[in-house]
CSV table of N, CA and C in Angstrom, one decimal:
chain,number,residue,atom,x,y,z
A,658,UNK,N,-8.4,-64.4,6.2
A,658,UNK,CA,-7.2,-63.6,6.4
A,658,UNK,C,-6.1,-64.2,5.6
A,659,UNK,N,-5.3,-63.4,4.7
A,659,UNK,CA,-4.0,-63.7,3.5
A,659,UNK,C,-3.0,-64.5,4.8
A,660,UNK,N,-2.1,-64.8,4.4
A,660,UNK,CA,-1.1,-65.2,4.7
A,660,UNK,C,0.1,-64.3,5.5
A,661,UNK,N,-0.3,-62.8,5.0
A,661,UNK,CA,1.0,-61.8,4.8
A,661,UNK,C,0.2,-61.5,6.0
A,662,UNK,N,-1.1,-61.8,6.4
A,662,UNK,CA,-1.8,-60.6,7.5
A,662,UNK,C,-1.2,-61.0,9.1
A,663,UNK,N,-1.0,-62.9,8.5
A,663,UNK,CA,-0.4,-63.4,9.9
A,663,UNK,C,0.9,-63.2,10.4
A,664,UNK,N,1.4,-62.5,9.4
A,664,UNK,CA,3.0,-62.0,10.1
A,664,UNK,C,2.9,-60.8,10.5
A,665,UNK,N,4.0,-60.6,11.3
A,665,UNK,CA,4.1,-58.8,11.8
A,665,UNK,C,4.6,-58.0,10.8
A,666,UNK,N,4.6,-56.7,10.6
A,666,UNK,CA,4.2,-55.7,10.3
A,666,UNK,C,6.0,-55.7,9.6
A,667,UNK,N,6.5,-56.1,8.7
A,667,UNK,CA,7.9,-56.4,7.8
A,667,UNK,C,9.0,-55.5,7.6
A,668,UNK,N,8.1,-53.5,7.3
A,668,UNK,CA,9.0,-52.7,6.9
A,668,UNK,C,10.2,-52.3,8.0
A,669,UNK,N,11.3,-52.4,7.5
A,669,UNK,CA,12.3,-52.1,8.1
A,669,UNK,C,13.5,-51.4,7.2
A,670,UNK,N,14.2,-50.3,7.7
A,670,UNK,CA,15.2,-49.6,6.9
A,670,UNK,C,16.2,-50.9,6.4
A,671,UNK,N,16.9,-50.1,5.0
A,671,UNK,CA,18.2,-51.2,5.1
A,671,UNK,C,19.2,-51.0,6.2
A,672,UNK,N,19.4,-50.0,6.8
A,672,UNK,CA,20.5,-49.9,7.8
A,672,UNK,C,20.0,-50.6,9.2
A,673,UNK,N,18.7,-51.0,9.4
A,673,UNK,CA,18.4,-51.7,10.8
A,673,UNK,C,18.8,-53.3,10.6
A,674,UNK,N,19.1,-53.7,9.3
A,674,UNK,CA,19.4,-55.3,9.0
A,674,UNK,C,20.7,-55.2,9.8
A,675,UNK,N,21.2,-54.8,9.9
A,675,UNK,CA,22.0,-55.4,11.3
A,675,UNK,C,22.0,-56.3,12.0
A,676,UNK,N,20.3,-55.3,13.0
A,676,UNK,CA,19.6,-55.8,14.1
A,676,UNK,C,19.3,-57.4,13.8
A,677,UNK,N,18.5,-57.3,12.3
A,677,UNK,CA,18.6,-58.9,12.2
A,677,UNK,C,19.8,-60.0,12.5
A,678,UNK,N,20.6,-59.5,11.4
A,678,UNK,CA,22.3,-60.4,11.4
A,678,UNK,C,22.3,-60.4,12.9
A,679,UNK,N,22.3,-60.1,13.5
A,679,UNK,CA,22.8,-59.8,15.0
A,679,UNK,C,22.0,-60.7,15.7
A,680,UNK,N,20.5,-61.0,15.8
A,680,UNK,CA,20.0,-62.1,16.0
A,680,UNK,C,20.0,-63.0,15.6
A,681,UNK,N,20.1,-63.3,14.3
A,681,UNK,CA,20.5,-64.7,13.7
A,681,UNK,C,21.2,-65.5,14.6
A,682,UNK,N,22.7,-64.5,14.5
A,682,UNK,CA,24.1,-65.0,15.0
A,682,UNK,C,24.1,-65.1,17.3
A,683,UNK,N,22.7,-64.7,17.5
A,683,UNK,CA,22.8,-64.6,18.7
A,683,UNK,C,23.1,-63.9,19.8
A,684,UNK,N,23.1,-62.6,19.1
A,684,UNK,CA,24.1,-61.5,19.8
A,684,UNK,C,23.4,-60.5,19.8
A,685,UNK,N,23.6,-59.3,20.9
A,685,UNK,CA,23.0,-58.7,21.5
A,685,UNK,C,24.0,-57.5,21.1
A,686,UNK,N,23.9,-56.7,19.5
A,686,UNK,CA,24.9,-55.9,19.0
A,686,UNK,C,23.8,-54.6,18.1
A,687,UNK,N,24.6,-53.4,18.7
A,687,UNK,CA,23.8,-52.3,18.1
A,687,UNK,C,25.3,-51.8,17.8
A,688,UNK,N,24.9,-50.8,17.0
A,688,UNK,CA,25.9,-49.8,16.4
A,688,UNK,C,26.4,-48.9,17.7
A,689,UNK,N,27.9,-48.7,17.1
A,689,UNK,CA,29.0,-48.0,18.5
A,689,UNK,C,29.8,-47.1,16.9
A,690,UNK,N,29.6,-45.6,17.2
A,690,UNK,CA,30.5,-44.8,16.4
A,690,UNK,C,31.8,-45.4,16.7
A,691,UNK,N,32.9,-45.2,15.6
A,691,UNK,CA,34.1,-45.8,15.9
A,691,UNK,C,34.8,-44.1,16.9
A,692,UNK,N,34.4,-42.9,16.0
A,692,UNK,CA,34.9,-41.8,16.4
A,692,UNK,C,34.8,-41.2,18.0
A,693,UNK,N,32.9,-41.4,18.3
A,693,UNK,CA,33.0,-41.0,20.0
A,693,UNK,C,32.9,-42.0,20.6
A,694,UNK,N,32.1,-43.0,20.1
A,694,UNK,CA,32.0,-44.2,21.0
A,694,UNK,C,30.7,-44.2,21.8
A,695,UNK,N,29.7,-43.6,20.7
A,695,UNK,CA,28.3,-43.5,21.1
A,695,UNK,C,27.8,-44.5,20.4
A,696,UNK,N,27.0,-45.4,21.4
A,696,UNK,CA,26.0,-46.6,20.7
A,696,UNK,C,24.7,-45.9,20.2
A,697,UNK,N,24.5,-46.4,19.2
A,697,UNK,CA,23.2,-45.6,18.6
A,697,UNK,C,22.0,-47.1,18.6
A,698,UNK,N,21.0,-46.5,18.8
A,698,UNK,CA,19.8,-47.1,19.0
A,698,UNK,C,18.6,-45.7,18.7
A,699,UNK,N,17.7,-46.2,18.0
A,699,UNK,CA,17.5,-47.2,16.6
A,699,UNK,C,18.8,-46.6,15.5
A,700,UNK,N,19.1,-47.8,14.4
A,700,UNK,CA,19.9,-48.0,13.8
A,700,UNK,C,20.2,-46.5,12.7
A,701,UNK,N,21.1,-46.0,12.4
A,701,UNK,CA,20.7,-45.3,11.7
A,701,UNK,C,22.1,-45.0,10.8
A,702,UNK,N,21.6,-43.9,9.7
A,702,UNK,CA,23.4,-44.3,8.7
A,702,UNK,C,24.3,-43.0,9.5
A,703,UNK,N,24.1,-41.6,9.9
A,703,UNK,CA,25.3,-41.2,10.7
A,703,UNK,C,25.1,-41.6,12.5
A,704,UNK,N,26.4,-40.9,13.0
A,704,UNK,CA,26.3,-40.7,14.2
A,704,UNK,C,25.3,-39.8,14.6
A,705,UNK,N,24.4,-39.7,15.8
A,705,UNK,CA,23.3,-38.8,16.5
A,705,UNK,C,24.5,-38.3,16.9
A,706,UNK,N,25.5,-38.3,17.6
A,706,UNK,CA,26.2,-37.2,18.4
A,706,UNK,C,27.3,-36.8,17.6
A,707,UNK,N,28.1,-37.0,16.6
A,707,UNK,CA,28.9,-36.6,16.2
A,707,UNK,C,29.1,-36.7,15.2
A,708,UNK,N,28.0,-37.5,13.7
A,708,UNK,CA,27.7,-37.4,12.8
A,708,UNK,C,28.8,-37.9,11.9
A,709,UNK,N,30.0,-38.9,12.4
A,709,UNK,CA,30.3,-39.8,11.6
A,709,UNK,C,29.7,-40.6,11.0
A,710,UNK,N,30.0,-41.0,9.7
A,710,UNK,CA,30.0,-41.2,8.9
A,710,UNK,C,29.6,-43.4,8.6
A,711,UNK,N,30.5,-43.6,9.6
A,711,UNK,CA,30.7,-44.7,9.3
A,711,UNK,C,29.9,-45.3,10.9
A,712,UNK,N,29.6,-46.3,11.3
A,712,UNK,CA,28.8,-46.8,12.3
A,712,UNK,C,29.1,-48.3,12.4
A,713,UNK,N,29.6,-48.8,13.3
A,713,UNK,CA,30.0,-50.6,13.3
A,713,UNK,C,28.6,-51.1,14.0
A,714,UNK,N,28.4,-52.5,13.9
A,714,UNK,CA,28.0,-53.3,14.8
A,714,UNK,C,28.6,-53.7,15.6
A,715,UNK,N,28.7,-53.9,17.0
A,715,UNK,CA,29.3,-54.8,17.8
A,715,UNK,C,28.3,-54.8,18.9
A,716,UNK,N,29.1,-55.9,19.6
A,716,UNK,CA,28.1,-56.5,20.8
A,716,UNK,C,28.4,-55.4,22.2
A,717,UNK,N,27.4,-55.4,22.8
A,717,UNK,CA,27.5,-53.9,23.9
A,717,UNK,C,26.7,-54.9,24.9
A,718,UNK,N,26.4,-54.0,26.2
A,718,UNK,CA,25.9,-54.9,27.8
A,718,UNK,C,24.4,-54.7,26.7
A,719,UNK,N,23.9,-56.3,27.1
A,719,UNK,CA,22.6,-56.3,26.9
A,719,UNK,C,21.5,-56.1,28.0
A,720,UNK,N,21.7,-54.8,29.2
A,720,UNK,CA,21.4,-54.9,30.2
A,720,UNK,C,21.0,-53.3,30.4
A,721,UNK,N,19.3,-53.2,31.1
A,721,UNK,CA,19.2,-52.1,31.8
A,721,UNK,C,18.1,-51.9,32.4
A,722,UNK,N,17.5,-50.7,32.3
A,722,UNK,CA,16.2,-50.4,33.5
A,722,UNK,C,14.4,-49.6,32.4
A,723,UNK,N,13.8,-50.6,33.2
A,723,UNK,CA,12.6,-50.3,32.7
A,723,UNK,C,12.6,-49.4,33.0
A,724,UNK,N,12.4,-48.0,31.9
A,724,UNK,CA,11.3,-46.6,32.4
A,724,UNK,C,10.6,-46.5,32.6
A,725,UNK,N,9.7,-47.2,31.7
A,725,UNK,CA,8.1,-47.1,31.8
A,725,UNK,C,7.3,-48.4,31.0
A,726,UNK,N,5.9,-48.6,31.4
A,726,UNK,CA,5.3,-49.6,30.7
A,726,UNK,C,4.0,-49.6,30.0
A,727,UNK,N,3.7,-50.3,29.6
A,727,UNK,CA,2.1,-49.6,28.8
A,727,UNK,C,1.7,-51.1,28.0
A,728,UNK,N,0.4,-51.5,28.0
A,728,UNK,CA,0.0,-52.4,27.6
A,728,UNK,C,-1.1,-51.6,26.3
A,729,UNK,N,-0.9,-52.3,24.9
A,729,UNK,CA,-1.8,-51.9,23.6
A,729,UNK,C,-2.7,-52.5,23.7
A,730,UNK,N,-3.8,-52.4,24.3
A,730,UNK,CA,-5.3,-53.1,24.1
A,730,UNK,C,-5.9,-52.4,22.4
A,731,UNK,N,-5.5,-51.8,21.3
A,731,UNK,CA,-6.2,-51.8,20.2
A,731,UNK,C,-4.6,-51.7,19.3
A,732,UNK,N,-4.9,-52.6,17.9
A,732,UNK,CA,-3.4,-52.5,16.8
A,732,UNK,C,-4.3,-52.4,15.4
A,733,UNK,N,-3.9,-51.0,14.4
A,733,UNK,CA,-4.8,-51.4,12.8
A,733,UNK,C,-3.8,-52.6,12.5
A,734,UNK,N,-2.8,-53.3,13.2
A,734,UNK,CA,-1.8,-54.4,12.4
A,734,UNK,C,-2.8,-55.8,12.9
A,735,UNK,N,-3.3,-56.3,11.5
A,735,UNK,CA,-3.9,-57.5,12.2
A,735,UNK,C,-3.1,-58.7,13.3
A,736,UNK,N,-2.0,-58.7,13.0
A,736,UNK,CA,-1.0,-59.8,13.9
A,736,UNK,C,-1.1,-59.1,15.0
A,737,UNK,N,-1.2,-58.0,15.6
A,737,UNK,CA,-0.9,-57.6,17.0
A,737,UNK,C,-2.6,-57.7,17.2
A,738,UNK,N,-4.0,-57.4,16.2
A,738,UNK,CA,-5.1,-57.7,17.1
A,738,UNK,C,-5.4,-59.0,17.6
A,739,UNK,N,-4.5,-60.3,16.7
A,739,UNK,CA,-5.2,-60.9,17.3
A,739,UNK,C,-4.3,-62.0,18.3
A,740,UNK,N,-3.2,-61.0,19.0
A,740,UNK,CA,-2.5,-61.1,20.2
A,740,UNK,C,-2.9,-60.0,21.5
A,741,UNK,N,-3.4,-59.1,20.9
A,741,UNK,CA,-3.9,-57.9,22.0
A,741,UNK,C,-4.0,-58.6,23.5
A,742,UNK,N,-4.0,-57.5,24.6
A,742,UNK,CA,-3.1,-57.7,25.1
A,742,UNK,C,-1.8,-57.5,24.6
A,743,UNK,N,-0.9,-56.6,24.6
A,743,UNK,CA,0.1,-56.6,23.8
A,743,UNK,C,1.3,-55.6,25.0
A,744,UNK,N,2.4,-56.3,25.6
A,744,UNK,CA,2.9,-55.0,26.6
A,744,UNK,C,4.0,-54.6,25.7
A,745,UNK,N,4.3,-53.4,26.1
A,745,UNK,CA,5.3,-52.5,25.6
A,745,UNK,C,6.4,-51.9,26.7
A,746,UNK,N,7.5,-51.8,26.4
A,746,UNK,CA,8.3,-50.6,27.6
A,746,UNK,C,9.4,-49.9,27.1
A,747,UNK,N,9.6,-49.1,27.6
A,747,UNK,CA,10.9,-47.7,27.3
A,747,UNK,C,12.3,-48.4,28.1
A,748,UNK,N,12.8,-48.5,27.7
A,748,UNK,CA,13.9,-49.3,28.4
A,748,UNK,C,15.3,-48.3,27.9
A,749,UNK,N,16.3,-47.7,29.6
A,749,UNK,CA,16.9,-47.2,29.5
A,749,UNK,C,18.3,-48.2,29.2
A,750,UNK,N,19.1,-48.3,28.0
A,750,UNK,CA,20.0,-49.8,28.1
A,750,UNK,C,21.2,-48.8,28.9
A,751,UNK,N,21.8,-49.8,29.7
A,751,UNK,CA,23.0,-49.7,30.4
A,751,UNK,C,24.5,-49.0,29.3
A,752,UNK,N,24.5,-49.2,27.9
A,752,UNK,CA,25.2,-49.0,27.4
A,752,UNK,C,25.0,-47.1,26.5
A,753,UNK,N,24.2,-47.2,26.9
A,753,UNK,CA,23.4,-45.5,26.5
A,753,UNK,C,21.7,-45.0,26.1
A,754,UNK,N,22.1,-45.9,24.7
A,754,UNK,CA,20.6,-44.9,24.4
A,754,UNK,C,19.1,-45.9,25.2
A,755,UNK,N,17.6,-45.5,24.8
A,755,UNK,CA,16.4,-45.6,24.9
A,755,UNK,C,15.8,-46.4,24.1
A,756,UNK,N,15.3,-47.5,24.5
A,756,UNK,CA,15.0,-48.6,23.3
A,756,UNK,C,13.1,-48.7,23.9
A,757,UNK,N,12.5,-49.0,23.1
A,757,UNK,CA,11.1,-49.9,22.9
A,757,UNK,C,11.1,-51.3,22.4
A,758,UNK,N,11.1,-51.8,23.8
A,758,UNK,CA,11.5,-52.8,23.9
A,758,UNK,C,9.1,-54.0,24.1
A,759,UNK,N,9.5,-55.3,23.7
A,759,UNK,CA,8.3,-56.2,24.1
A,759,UNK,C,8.8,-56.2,25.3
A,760,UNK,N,7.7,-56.7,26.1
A,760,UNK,CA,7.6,-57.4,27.2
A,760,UNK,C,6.9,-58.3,27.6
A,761,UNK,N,7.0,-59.6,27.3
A,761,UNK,CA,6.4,-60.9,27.2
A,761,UNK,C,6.4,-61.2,28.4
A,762,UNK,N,7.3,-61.2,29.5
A,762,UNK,CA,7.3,-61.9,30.4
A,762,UNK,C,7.1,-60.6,32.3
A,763,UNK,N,6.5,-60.2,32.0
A,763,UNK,CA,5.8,-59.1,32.6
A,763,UNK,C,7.1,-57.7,32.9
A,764,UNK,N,7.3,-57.3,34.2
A,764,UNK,CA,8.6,-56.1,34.6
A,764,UNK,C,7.8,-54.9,34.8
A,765,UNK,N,8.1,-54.7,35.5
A,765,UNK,CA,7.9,-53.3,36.2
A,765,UNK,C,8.7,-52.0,35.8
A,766,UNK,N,8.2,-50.6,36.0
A,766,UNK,CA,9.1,-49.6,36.0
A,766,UNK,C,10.3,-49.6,37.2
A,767,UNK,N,11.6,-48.9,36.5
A,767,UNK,CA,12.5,-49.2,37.7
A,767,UNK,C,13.4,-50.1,37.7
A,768,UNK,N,13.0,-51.4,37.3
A,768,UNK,CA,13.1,-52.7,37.5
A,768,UNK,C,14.2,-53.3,36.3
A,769,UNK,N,15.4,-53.7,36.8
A,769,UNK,CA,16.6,-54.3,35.9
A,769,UNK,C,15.8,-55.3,35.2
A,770,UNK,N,16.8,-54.6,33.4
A,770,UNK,CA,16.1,-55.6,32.2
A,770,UNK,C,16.9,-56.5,31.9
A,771,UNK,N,17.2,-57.3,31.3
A,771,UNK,CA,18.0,-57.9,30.0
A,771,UNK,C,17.5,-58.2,28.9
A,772,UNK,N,17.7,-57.8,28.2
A,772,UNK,CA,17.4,-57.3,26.6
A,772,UNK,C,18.1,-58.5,25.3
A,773,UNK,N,17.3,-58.8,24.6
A,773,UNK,CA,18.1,-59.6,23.4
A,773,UNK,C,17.1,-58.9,22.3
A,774,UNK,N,18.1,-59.3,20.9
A,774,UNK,CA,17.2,-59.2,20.2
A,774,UNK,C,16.8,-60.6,19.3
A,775,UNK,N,15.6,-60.7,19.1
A,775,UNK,CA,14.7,-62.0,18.5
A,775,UNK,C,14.6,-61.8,17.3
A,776,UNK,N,14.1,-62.7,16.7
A,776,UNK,CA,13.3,-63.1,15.5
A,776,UNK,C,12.0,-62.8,15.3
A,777,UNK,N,11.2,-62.2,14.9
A,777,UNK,CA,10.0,-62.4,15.0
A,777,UNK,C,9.5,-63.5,14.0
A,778,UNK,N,8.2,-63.7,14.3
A,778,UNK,CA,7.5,-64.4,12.8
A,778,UNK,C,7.8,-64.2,11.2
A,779,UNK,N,8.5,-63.1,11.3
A,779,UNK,CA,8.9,-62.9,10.0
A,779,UNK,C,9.5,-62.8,9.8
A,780,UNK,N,10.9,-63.4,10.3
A,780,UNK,CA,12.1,-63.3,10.3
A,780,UNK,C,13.2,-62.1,10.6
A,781,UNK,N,12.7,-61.2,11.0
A,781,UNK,CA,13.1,-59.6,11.1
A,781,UNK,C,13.4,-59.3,12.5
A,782,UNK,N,14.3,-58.7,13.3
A,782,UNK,CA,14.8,-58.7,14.6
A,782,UNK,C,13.7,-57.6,15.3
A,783,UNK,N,13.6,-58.3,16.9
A,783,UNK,CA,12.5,-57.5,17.6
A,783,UNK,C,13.4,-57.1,18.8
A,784,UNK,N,13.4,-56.1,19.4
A,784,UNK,CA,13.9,-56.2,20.7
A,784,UNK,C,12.6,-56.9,22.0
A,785,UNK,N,13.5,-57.2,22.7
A,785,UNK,CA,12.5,-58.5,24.0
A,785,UNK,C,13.1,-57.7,25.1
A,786,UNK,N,12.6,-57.2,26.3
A,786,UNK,CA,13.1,-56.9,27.4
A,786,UNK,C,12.4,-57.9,28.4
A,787,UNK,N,13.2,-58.8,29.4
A,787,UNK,CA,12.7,-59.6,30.5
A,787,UNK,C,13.1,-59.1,31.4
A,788,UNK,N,12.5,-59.0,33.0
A,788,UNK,CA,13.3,-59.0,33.7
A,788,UNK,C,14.9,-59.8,34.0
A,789,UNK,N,15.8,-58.9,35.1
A,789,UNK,CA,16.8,-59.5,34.7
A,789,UNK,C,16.7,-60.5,36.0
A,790,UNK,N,17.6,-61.6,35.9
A,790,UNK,CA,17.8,-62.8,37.2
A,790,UNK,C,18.8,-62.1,38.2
C-alpha cells in the first residue's frame, strides 16, 4: 500500500479551508452571514438563506444533539478499511445547521454533543462529535 492510501481521503473545496484554519488555531468556527446571521454548515461561497455574497468565519456554540447514528462496516477509501468499524452521526448544532459529525467516543441519539473540529491524518479539518460532560 503507497503512502497516499494511508491518509484519508484529501479533496476538499477551497472555501471549506476555513474549517482547517479554524482547527489549527483551536477553534470551533463555521461561517455566520454578516447580512441574516445564518451559520452555514458545510462551508460554502453564498448564503443558503439569503444568498449574500460575502460569508465570515467566526466562532459559534460548539454544542448540540445527536439525531441519529450509524456505524460503516464497508469504505472503497483504503484508510477507513482498515479502521472499519467506523461510527458516524447527524448532529443537530445548537447554533443552527446539520453537520456529519465522527464519533470516536460512542453517544447515542438524543443525547448532548460537543463538537470540535480536528485535524485528521492529513492535515485537513474533520468534525468530532463527543458526548457532552
Amino acid at each position: 500500500m503507497s503512502d497516499t492510501q494511508l491518509l484519508p481521503p484529501g479533496a476538499r473545496s477551497a472555501t471549506a479551508a476555513g474549517l482547517t484554519e479554524a482547527a489549527r488555531r483551536g477553534e470551533f468556527a463555521l461561517q455566520v452571514c454578516p447580512s441574516c446571521g445564518t451559520v452555514q454548515y458545510p462551508a460554502r461561497d453564498v448564503c443558503g438563506h439569503c444568498l449574500h455574497t460575502t460569508l465570515n468565519w467566526k466562532p459559534v456554540a460548539d454544542t448540540g444533539v445527536l439525531r441519529a447514528t450509524t456505524t460503516l462496516h464497508h469504505s472503497n477509501e483504503p484508510y477507513f478499511q482498515a479502521r472499519l468499524p467506523w461510527r458516524i452521526g447527524t448532529v443537530q448544532l445548537d447554533c443552527g445547521p446539520f453537520a456529519i459529525a465522527h464519533l470516536p467516543e460512542g453517544g447515542q441519539a438524543d443525547e448532548k454533543v460537543r463538537l470540535s473540529l480536528e485535524l485528521d491524518a492529513g492535515g485537513v479539518a474533520v468534525l468530532v462529535a463527543r458526548p457532552a460532560p
